[in-house]
Short mmCIF file of C-alpha atoms in Angstrom, two decimals:
data_model
loop_
_atom_site.label_atom_id
_atom_site.label_comp_id
_atom_site.label_asym_id
_atom_site.label_seq_id
_atom_site.Cartn_x
_atom_site.Cartn_y
_atom_site.Cartn_z
CA MET A 30 0.00 0.00 0.00
CA GLU A 31 1.45 3.36 -0.91
CA ALA A 32 -0.31 5.73 1.45
CA ASP A 33 -0.46 5.88 5.24
CA GLY A 34 -3.72 4.64 6.71
CA ALA A 35 -4.29 2.28 3.78
CA PRO A 36 -6.71 -0.62 4.22
CA SER A 37 -5.48 -3.95 5.53
CA ARG A 38 -6.22 -7.23 3.78
CA SER A 39 -7.73 -10.51 4.89
CA ARG A 40 -7.40 -13.82 3.10
CA CYS A 41 -10.12 -16.37 3.79
CA LEU A 42 -9.88 -20.04 4.81
CA SER A 43 -12.48 -21.82 2.55
CA CYS A 44 -14.50 -21.05 -0.57
CA LEU A 45 -17.62 -18.87 -0.16
CA LEU A 46 -20.37 -18.66 -2.73
CA VAL A 47 -23.05 -16.14 -1.85
CA GLY A 48 -26.25 -17.04 -3.60
CA VAL A 49 -29.82 -16.01 -4.13
CA PRO A 50 -31.92 -15.11 -1.07
CA LEU A 51 -33.11 -18.13 0.88
CA ALA A 52 -34.80 -18.47 4.24
CA ALA A 53 -31.97 -20.61 5.54
CA THR A 54 -28.18 -20.79 5.45
CA LEU A 55 -26.67 -23.93 3.89
CA VAL A 56 -23.15 -25.04 4.79
CA LEU A 57 -21.58 -28.05 3.08
CA ASP A 58 -18.91 -30.25 4.66
CA PRO A 59 -15.56 -28.44 4.16
CA GLU A 60 -13.74 -31.80 4.18
CA ALA A 61 -15.68 -33.21 1.23
CA GLU A 62 -13.29 -33.97 -1.64
CA HIS A 63 -13.53 -31.58 -4.61
CA SER A 64 -16.52 -29.90 -2.98
CA PRO A 65 -15.95 -26.30 -1.87
CA ASP A 66 -17.98 -24.93 1.01
CA ILE A 67 -21.07 -23.14 -0.17
CA ILE A 68 -22.85 -20.64 2.03
CA LEU A 69 -26.06 -19.19 0.72
CA VAL A 70 -26.51 -15.94 2.58
CA GLY A 71 -29.74 -13.99 2.62
CA SER A 72 -33.30 -14.02 3.81
CA SER A 73 -36.61 -12.59 2.79
CA GLU A 74 -36.54 -10.88 6.21
CA LEU A 75 -33.15 -9.19 5.94
CA SER A 76 -32.56 -7.19 9.09
CA SER A 77 -30.60 -3.98 9.29
CA PRO A 78 -26.85 -4.72 9.59
CA PRO A 79 -24.65 -3.61 12.47
CA SER A 80 -24.07 0.05 11.95
CA PRO A 81 -20.80 0.72 10.03
CA GLY A 82 -21.88 4.35 9.81
CA PRO A 83 -24.95 6.42 10.53
CA ARG A 84 -25.88 6.64 6.85
CA ARG A 85 -24.86 3.27 5.45
CA ASP A 86 -26.83 1.57 8.20
CA LEU A 87 -29.99 2.92 6.56
CA ILE A 88 -29.46 1.25 3.18
CA ALA A 89 -31.18 -2.03 4.14
CA TYR A 90 -33.93 -0.11 5.99
CA GLU A 91 -34.63 2.18 3.03
CA VAL A 92 -34.80 -0.73 0.57
CA LYS A 93 -36.53 -3.37 2.72
CA VAL A 94 -38.83 -1.24 4.88
CA ASN A 95 -39.40 1.96 2.94
CA GLN A 96 -39.48 0.05 -0.37
CA ARG A 97 -37.07 2.53 -1.91
CA ASP A 98 -35.48 1.49 -5.21
CA ILE A 99 -31.83 0.66 -4.50
CA GLU A 100 -30.92 2.69 -7.60
CA ASP A 101 -32.07 5.73 -5.57
CA VAL A 102 -29.61 5.04 -2.74
CA CYS A 103 -25.82 5.41 -2.88
CA ILE A 104 -24.64 1.90 -2.07
CA CYS A 105 -21.20 3.28 -1.20
CA CYS A 106 -22.26 5.56 1.68
CA GLY A 107 -26.07 5.48 2.03
CA SER A 108 -26.68 8.99 0.71
CA LEU A 109 -30.02 9.65 -0.97
CA GLN A 110 -28.42 12.38 -3.13
CA VAL A 111 -27.78 10.06 -6.07
CA HIS A 112 -25.71 11.45 -8.94
CA THR A 113 -25.33 8.34 -11.12
CA GLN A 114 -25.55 4.53 -10.99
CA HIS A 115 -22.83 2.23 -9.71
CA PRO A 116 -21.17 0.61 -12.76
CA LEU A 117 -20.57 -2.85 -11.25
CA PHE A 118 -23.58 -3.46 -9.00
CA GLU A 119 -27.19 -2.36 -8.99
CA GLY A 120 -27.53 0.77 -6.89
CA GLY A 121 -26.92 4.48 -6.97
CA MET A 122 -23.81 6.53 -6.38
CA CYS A 123 -23.52 10.06 -5.04
CA ALA A 124 -21.15 12.61 -6.58
CA PRO A 125 -18.39 12.39 -3.89
CA CYS A 126 -18.37 8.58 -4.06
CA LYS A 127 -18.30 8.74 -7.86
CA ASP A 128 -15.18 10.89 -7.74
CA LYS A 129 -13.50 8.56 -5.25
CA PHE A 130 -14.44 5.53 -7.37
CA LEU A 131 -12.94 7.03 -10.53
CA GLU A 132 -9.73 7.92 -8.71
CA CYS A 133 -9.19 4.60 -6.94
CA LEU A 134 -10.74 1.86 -9.09
CA PHE A 135 -7.56 0.87 -10.94
CA LEU A 136 -5.09 1.41 -8.11
CA TYR A 137 -3.10 -1.71 -7.22
CA ASP A 138 -0.76 -2.66 -4.40
CA ASP A 139 2.58 -4.39 -4.67
CA ASP A 140 0.86 -7.75 -4.06
CA GLY A 141 -1.06 -7.37 -7.33
CA TYR A 142 -4.48 -6.87 -5.75
CA GLN A 143 -6.53 -3.71 -6.03
CA SER A 144 -5.91 -1.21 -3.26
CA TYR A 145 -9.51 -0.45 -2.33
CA CYS A 146 -12.97 -1.99 -2.11
CA SER A 147 -14.58 -2.61 -5.51
CA ILE A 148 -17.89 -1.28 -4.20
CA CYS A 149 -17.03 1.89 -2.26
CA CYS A 150 -13.32 2.33 -3.13
CA ALA A 151 -12.57 2.75 0.57
CA GLY A 152 -12.75 0.41 3.55
CA GLU A 153 -10.37 -0.25 6.42
CA THR A 154 -10.12 -4.06 6.17
CA LEU A 155 -10.41 -5.81 2.83
CA LEU A 156 -11.39 -9.33 1.79
CA ILE A 157 -9.57 -10.41 -1.36
CA CYS A 158 -10.98 -12.67 -4.04
CA GLU A 159 -9.15 -16.01 -4.16
CA ASN A 160 -9.92 -16.61 -7.84
CA PRO A 161 -6.36 -16.59 -9.27
CA ASP A 162 -7.55 -14.55 -12.24
CA CYS A 163 -9.26 -11.87 -10.12
CA THR A 164 -7.61 -8.99 -8.29
CA ARG A 165 -10.63 -7.41 -6.58
CA CYS A 166 -11.19 -6.68 -2.90
CA TYR A 167 -14.24 -5.88 -0.77
CA CYS A 168 -14.41 -4.13 2.59
CA PHE A 169 -16.09 -5.60 5.66
CA GLU A 170 -18.53 -2.66 5.83
CA CYS A 171 -19.89 -3.14 2.29
CA VAL A 172 -20.20 -6.91 2.67
CA ASP A 173 -22.06 -6.68 5.99
CA THR A 174 -24.28 -3.81 4.85
CA LEU A 175 -25.28 -5.12 1.43
CA VAL A 176 -25.04 -8.91 1.74
CA GLY A 177 -26.01 -9.52 5.36
CA PRO A 178 -24.89 -8.85 8.93
CA GLY A 179 -21.91 -10.98 9.93
CA THR A 180 -21.09 -12.10 6.38
CA SER A 181 -17.60 -10.57 6.49
CA GLU A 182 -16.63 -12.64 9.52
CA LYS A 183 -17.90 -15.83 7.83
CA VAL A 184 -15.84 -14.99 4.77
CA HIS A 185 -12.84 -14.13 6.95
CA ALA A 186 -12.95 -17.62 8.47
CA MET A 187 -12.79 -19.33 5.08
CA SER A 188 -10.38 -19.78 2.18
CA ASN A 189 -10.64 -19.62 -1.60
CA TRP A 190 -13.42 -17.08 -1.47
CA VAL A 191 -14.94 -16.29 -4.86
CA CYS A 192 -16.03 -12.66 -5.05
CA PHE A 193 -19.31 -11.13 -6.16
CA LEU A 194 -18.10 -10.44 -9.70
CA CYS A 195 -16.79 -14.01 -10.14
CA LEU A 196 -19.76 -15.91 -8.68
CA PRO A 197 -22.14 -17.75 -10.98
CA PHE A 198 -24.96 -16.27 -8.89
CA PRO A 199 -25.76 -12.62 -9.74
CA ARG A 200 -27.39 -11.73 -6.39
CA SER A 201 -26.05 -11.82 -2.84
CA GLY A 202 -28.47 -10.23 -0.39
CA LEU A 203 -28.98 -6.67 -1.61
CA LEU A 204 -25.88 -6.87 -3.79
CA GLN A 205 -26.86 -7.55 -7.40
CA ARG A 206 -24.18 -7.75 -10.08
CA ARG A 207 -25.07 -5.75 -13.20
CA ARG A 208 -25.49 -7.55 -16.48
CA LYS A 209 -22.69 -6.67 -18.91
CA TRP A 210 -20.84 -4.83 -16.16
CA ARG A 211 -17.66 -4.62 -18.24
CA SER A 212 -19.43 -2.54 -20.88
CA GLY A 213 -21.11 -0.57 -18.11
CA LEU A 214 -17.78 0.20 -16.47
CA LYS A 215 -16.36 1.55 -19.72
CA ALA A 216 -19.47 3.66 -20.36
CA PHE A 217 -19.34 4.96 -16.76
CA TYR A 218 -15.69 5.95 -17.08
CA ASP A 219 -16.08 7.60 -20.47
CA ARG A 220 -19.12 9.53 -19.24
CA GLU A 221 -17.98 10.56 -15.77
CA ALA A 222 -14.17 10.79 -15.86
CA GLU A 223 -13.92 14.01 -17.87
CA SER A 224 -10.75 12.65 -19.41
CA PRO A 225 -9.61 13.19 -23.01
CA LEU A 226 -8.49 9.54 -23.07
CA GLU A 227 -11.03 6.81 -23.70
CA MET A 228 -11.06 3.77 -21.45
CA TYR A 229 -10.99 0.32 -23.03
CA LYS A 230 -13.51 -2.31 -21.97
CA THR A 231 -11.90 -4.83 -19.62
CA VAL A 232 -11.40 -8.33 -21.01
CA PRO A 233 -12.87 -11.54 -19.52
CA VAL A 234 -10.28 -14.00 -18.25
CA TRP A 235 -10.92 -16.60 -20.95
CA LYS A 236 -10.30 -14.02 -23.69
CA ARG A 237 -7.06 -12.54 -22.36
CA GLU A 238 -3.94 -13.06 -24.45
CA PRO A 239 -0.26 -12.49 -23.59
CA ILE A 240 0.75 -8.87 -23.98
CA ARG A 241 2.85 -7.77 -26.98
CA VAL A 242 5.18 -4.92 -26.15
CA LEU A 243 7.19 -2.40 -28.13
CA SER A 244 9.79 -0.89 -25.80
CA LEU A 245 11.62 2.16 -27.13
CA PHE A 246 14.92 3.48 -25.75
CA GLY A 247 14.40 2.01 -22.25
CA ASN A 248 13.87 -1.76 -21.92
CA ILE A 249 11.02 -2.74 -19.57
CA LYS A 250 11.32 -6.52 -19.97
CA LYS A 251 12.63 -6.97 -16.43
CA GLU A 252 9.76 -4.98 -14.91
CA LEU A 253 7.03 -6.72 -16.92
CA THR A 254 8.51 -10.14 -16.15
CA SER A 255 8.50 -9.38 -12.42
CA LEU A 256 4.81 -8.49 -12.68
CA GLY A 257 3.98 -11.76 -14.43
CA PHE A 258 3.18 -10.32 -17.88
CA LEU A 259 6.20 -11.94 -19.52
CA GLU A 260 7.59 -15.38 -18.78
CA ASP A 261 11.28 -15.91 -18.23
CA GLY A 262 12.48 -17.01 -21.62
CA SER A 263 9.44 -15.68 -23.47
CA LYS A 264 9.41 -16.39 -27.14
CA PRO A 265 10.94 -13.64 -29.29
CA GLY A 266 8.31 -11.18 -30.36
CA ARG A 267 6.50 -10.82 -27.04
CA LEU A 268 8.69 -7.80 -26.38
CA LYS A 269 10.53 -5.86 -29.07
CA HIS A 270 13.16 -3.47 -27.76
CA LEU A 271 14.73 -0.72 -29.86
CA ASP A 272 17.41 1.71 -28.69
CA ASP A 273 17.45 3.77 -31.90
CA VAL A 274 14.42 4.25 -34.14
CA THR A 275 15.88 6.81 -36.53
CA ASN A 276 15.51 4.56 -39.57
CA VAL A 277 12.34 2.74 -38.48
CA VAL A 278 9.37 3.19 -40.83
CA ARG A 279 5.73 2.12 -40.63
CA ARG A 280 6.38 -1.06 -42.62
CA ASP A 281 8.86 -2.22 -39.96
CA VAL A 282 6.37 -1.72 -37.12
CA ASP A 283 3.67 -3.51 -39.09
CA GLU A 284 5.97 -6.50 -39.58
CA TRP A 285 6.97 -6.64 -35.89
CA GLY A 286 3.46 -6.08 -34.55
CA PRO A 287 0.71 -5.85 -33.74
CA PHE A 288 1.46 -4.44 -30.27
CA ASP A 289 -0.67 -3.96 -27.17
CA LEU A 290 1.69 -1.67 -25.25
CA THR A 291 4.17 0.89 -26.53
CA TYR A 292 6.61 2.23 -23.97
CA GLY A 293 9.27 4.89 -24.31
CA SER A 294 11.48 6.95 -22.03
CA THR A 295 14.27 9.46 -21.98
CA PRO A 296 17.63 8.16 -20.77
CA ALA A 297 18.25 8.14 -17.03
CA LEU A 298 20.24 11.08 -15.74
CA GLY A 299 23.92 10.29 -15.78
CA HIS A 300 23.67 8.00 -18.79
CA THR A 301 25.23 8.89 -22.11
CA CYS A 302 22.67 10.61 -24.31
CA ASP A 303 23.21 10.24 -28.08
CA HIS A 304 20.42 12.68 -28.96
CA PRO A 305 18.98 15.91 -27.57
CA PRO A 306 16.21 15.23 -25.00
CA GLY A 307 13.42 16.44 -27.30
CA TRP A 308 14.38 13.83 -29.89
CA TYR A 309 12.97 11.08 -27.68
CA VAL A 310 9.57 12.82 -27.53
CA TYR A 311 9.34 13.28 -31.30
CA GLN A 312 10.48 9.77 -32.11
CA PHE A 313 8.18 8.15 -29.53
CA HIS A 314 5.20 10.04 -30.93
CA ARG A 315 6.11 9.04 -34.48
CA ILE A 316 6.45 5.33 -33.68
CA LEU A 317 3.31 5.47 -31.54
CA GLN A 318 1.27 6.46 -34.57
CA TYR A 319 2.59 3.41 -36.43
CA ALA A 320 1.82 1.06 -33.54
CA ARG A 321 -1.74 2.20 -32.84
CA PRO A 322 -4.58 -0.07 -34.04
CA PRO A 323 -6.88 1.32 -36.75
CA PRO A 324 -9.37 4.00 -35.60
CA GLY A 325 -12.47 2.47 -34.06
CA SER A 326 -10.73 -0.81 -33.21
CA PRO A 327 -11.97 -2.34 -29.92
CA GLN A 328 -8.49 -3.81 -29.32
CA PRO A 329 -7.11 -2.47 -26.02
CA PHE A 330 -3.96 -0.49 -26.78
CA PHE A 331 -1.88 1.24 -24.13
CA TRP A 332 1.13 3.51 -24.17
CA MET A 333 3.42 5.28 -21.74
CA PHE A 334 6.18 7.82 -22.10
CA VAL A 335 8.46 8.59 -19.16
CA ASP A 336 10.76 11.58 -18.75
CA ASN A 337 13.60 11.03 -16.32
CA LEU A 338 13.82 14.79 -15.59
CA VAL A 339 15.86 15.57 -18.68
CA LEU A 340 13.26 17.38 -20.82
CA THR A 341 13.30 21.15 -20.91
CA GLU A 342 10.18 23.15 -20.11
CA GLU A 343 9.61 23.62 -23.84
CA ASP A 344 10.03 19.87 -24.42
CA LEU A 345 7.46 19.16 -21.69
CA ASP A 346 4.94 21.42 -23.42
CA VAL A 347 5.60 19.69 -26.74
CA ALA A 348 5.11 16.25 -25.19
CA THR A 349 1.81 17.32 -23.62
CA ARG A 350 0.57 18.74 -26.93
CA PHE A 351 1.64 15.71 -29.00
CA LEU A 352 0.40 13.07 -26.53
CA GLU A 353 -2.82 14.98 -25.83
CA THR A 354 -2.78 14.51 -22.06
CA ASP A 355 -1.11 16.20 -19.12
CA PRO A 356 1.80 14.50 -17.36
CA VAL A 357 1.87 13.42 -13.75
CA THR A 358 4.87 13.40 -11.46
CA ILE A 359 5.56 10.06 -9.79
CA GLN A 360 7.97 10.24 -6.89
CA ASP A 361 10.03 8.00 -4.70
CA VAL A 362 9.65 9.68 -1.32
CA ARG A 363 11.52 8.39 1.71
CA GLY A 364 10.62 10.22 4.86
CA ARG A 365 10.29 13.79 3.74
CA THR A 366 12.95 13.55 1.07
CA VAL A 367 12.26 13.03 -2.64
CA GLN A 368 14.82 10.45 -3.76
CA ASN A 369 13.67 10.12 -7.34
CA ALA A 370 10.95 11.46 -9.63
CA VAL A 371 9.75 11.11 -13.22
CA HIS A 372 7.17 12.76 -15.46
CA VAL A 373 4.71 10.29 -17.00
CA TRP A 374 2.25 10.56 -19.90
CA SER A 375 0.03 7.49 -20.36
CA ASN A 376 -3.44 6.17 -21.15
CA ILE A 377 -3.13 3.28 -18.66
CA PRO A 378 -6.02 3.53 -16.16
CA ALA A 379 -5.23 5.16 -12.80
CA VAL A 380 -1.76 6.45 -13.71
CA LYS A 381 -3.03 9.93 -12.87
CA SER A 382 -4.21 8.65 -9.48
CA ARG A 383 -0.80 7.25 -8.54
CA HIS A 384 1.20 10.47 -8.57
CA SER A 385 2.42 11.84 -5.28
CA ALA A 386 1.87 15.35 -4.01
CA LEU A 387 3.10 17.89 -6.50
CA VAL A 388 6.72 18.94 -6.27
CA SER A 389 7.75 22.39 -7.40
CA GLN A 390 9.77 22.71 -10.58
CA GLU A 391 12.57 24.20 -8.49
CA GLU A 392 12.73 21.06 -6.33
CA LEU A 393 12.71 18.82 -9.39
CA PHE A 394 15.49 20.90 -10.94
CA LEU A 395 17.63 20.53 -7.81
CA LEU A 396 16.86 16.80 -7.69
CA ALA A 397 17.93 16.43 -11.32
CA GLN A 398 21.17 18.31 -10.62
CA ASP A 399 21.90 16.05 -7.63
CA ARG A 400 21.25 12.91 -9.65
CA GLN A 401 23.52 14.06 -12.47
CA ARG A 402 26.37 14.05 -9.96
CA MET A 403 25.52 10.58 -8.66
CA LYS A 404 28.00 7.75 -9.33
CA PRO A 405 26.88 5.20 -10.37
CA PRO A 406 23.96 6.66 -12.34
CA ALA A 407 20.49 6.54 -10.79
CA GLN A 408 18.11 3.71 -11.61
CA GLY A 409 16.14 4.00 -14.83
CA PRO A 410 12.59 5.36 -14.83
CA ALA A 411 11.00 1.96 -15.50
CA THR A 412 11.62 0.87 -11.91
CA LEU A 413 9.69 3.82 -10.52
CA VAL A 414 6.65 3.32 -12.77
CA LYS A 415 6.60 -0.49 -12.58
CA ASN A 416 3.39 -0.76 -10.57
CA CYS A 417 1.59 1.55 -13.00
CA PHE A 418 1.39 -1.48 -15.31
CA LEU A 419 -0.65 -3.56 -12.84
CA PRO A 420 -4.07 -2.39 -14.18
CA LEU A 421 -3.16 -4.20 -17.41
CA ARG A 422 -4.05 -7.43 -15.58
CA GLU A 423 -7.66 -6.52 -16.41
CA TYR A 424 -6.81 -6.86 -20.12
CA PHE A 425 -3.96 -9.33 -20.67
CA LYS A 426 -2.86 -12.76 -19.51
CA TYR A 427 -0.31 -12.92 -16.75
CA PHE A 428 1.78 -15.92 -15.79
CA SER A 429 2.54 -15.33 -12.14
CA THR A 430 0.64 -14.15 -9.08
CA GLU A 431 3.72 -13.90 -6.90
CA LEU A 432 4.91 -10.35 -7.43
CA THR A 433 8.27 -9.08 -6.35
CA SER A 434 8.21 -5.75 -4.54
CA SER A 435 11.75 -4.94 -5.56
CA LEU A 436 13.83 -5.68 -8.61
#
């Protein structure tokens, strides 16, 4: 977790499937061979859950007693001031919760799981889905409020829990998974995010393919391998690395591709630079146009350009104009000291949410001057942005769930 006060995680001890409402709770023998425990949680007389908050406690009351449509209640906080609908589950969402959801939905921790609850994008203690192809988490408060009182503790006492988006059953208590929620999530993001960059629809597990990468100037094979996107000894062609693209033309990229991710960076400070800093911006933009899929293609295509604090102010403006999005500053802060920082332009979800508090240009200038004097040269920018690639697990196959926190 990157921020202080971040939620803690809980793994469970047996598989939980939360099903359609029944008047009773069914528990199967956990020792039965090849038969996971199944708990069907819910009742036609759902009582109000223990109060996780003065407003959320009213969700069950408003729906069950007052017969209020759950789409008219924010399922994240209980507010009746609904701004839009939750993209993943049936229910409303107020404006503050919508903003929090957009900011946090694609944030991941070093362990490869999402940082916050998939319902409210908050929560102090999180239950993680044990489906090896799922990275989602749910907070105790949401589970107890929307599924049933005490459900979180039952889940906490089990293992191999299958979450509400992976279950074959669409309803768990008041929690109803939306039909075609992947399309709904894309439509929600495109409508509410106020971003110039369109979000791609996430890909079901059975349709995910290994990622194909074009890495320009800096080589990110080590980082992507540590995240499980590339296997050690991957076949040639999964990642194409080029140090110099001066003579590369569209025909070359067409022959090497197609690609799913195009990455480029300026050299790390202290490294020999064969070209002026602005050259890397122009060449990355040129090759990016060759690598993009045809207009209107539904194929997810992502890109990232990283400046290791070598671009001039004029170069930064050019990069922003060419790449059609503002950069963020991602920092390595230890204590109160900024040890490292990079500027990042990207269309990968949540990159803008990962940047640390803004650092003044004067501080970045002094940091760059200090790093130029460092011997040996500072680490390359790919190390600092490594975890920004984790949201790509929603789109591409990955080969390992054991992530390394350091390289």
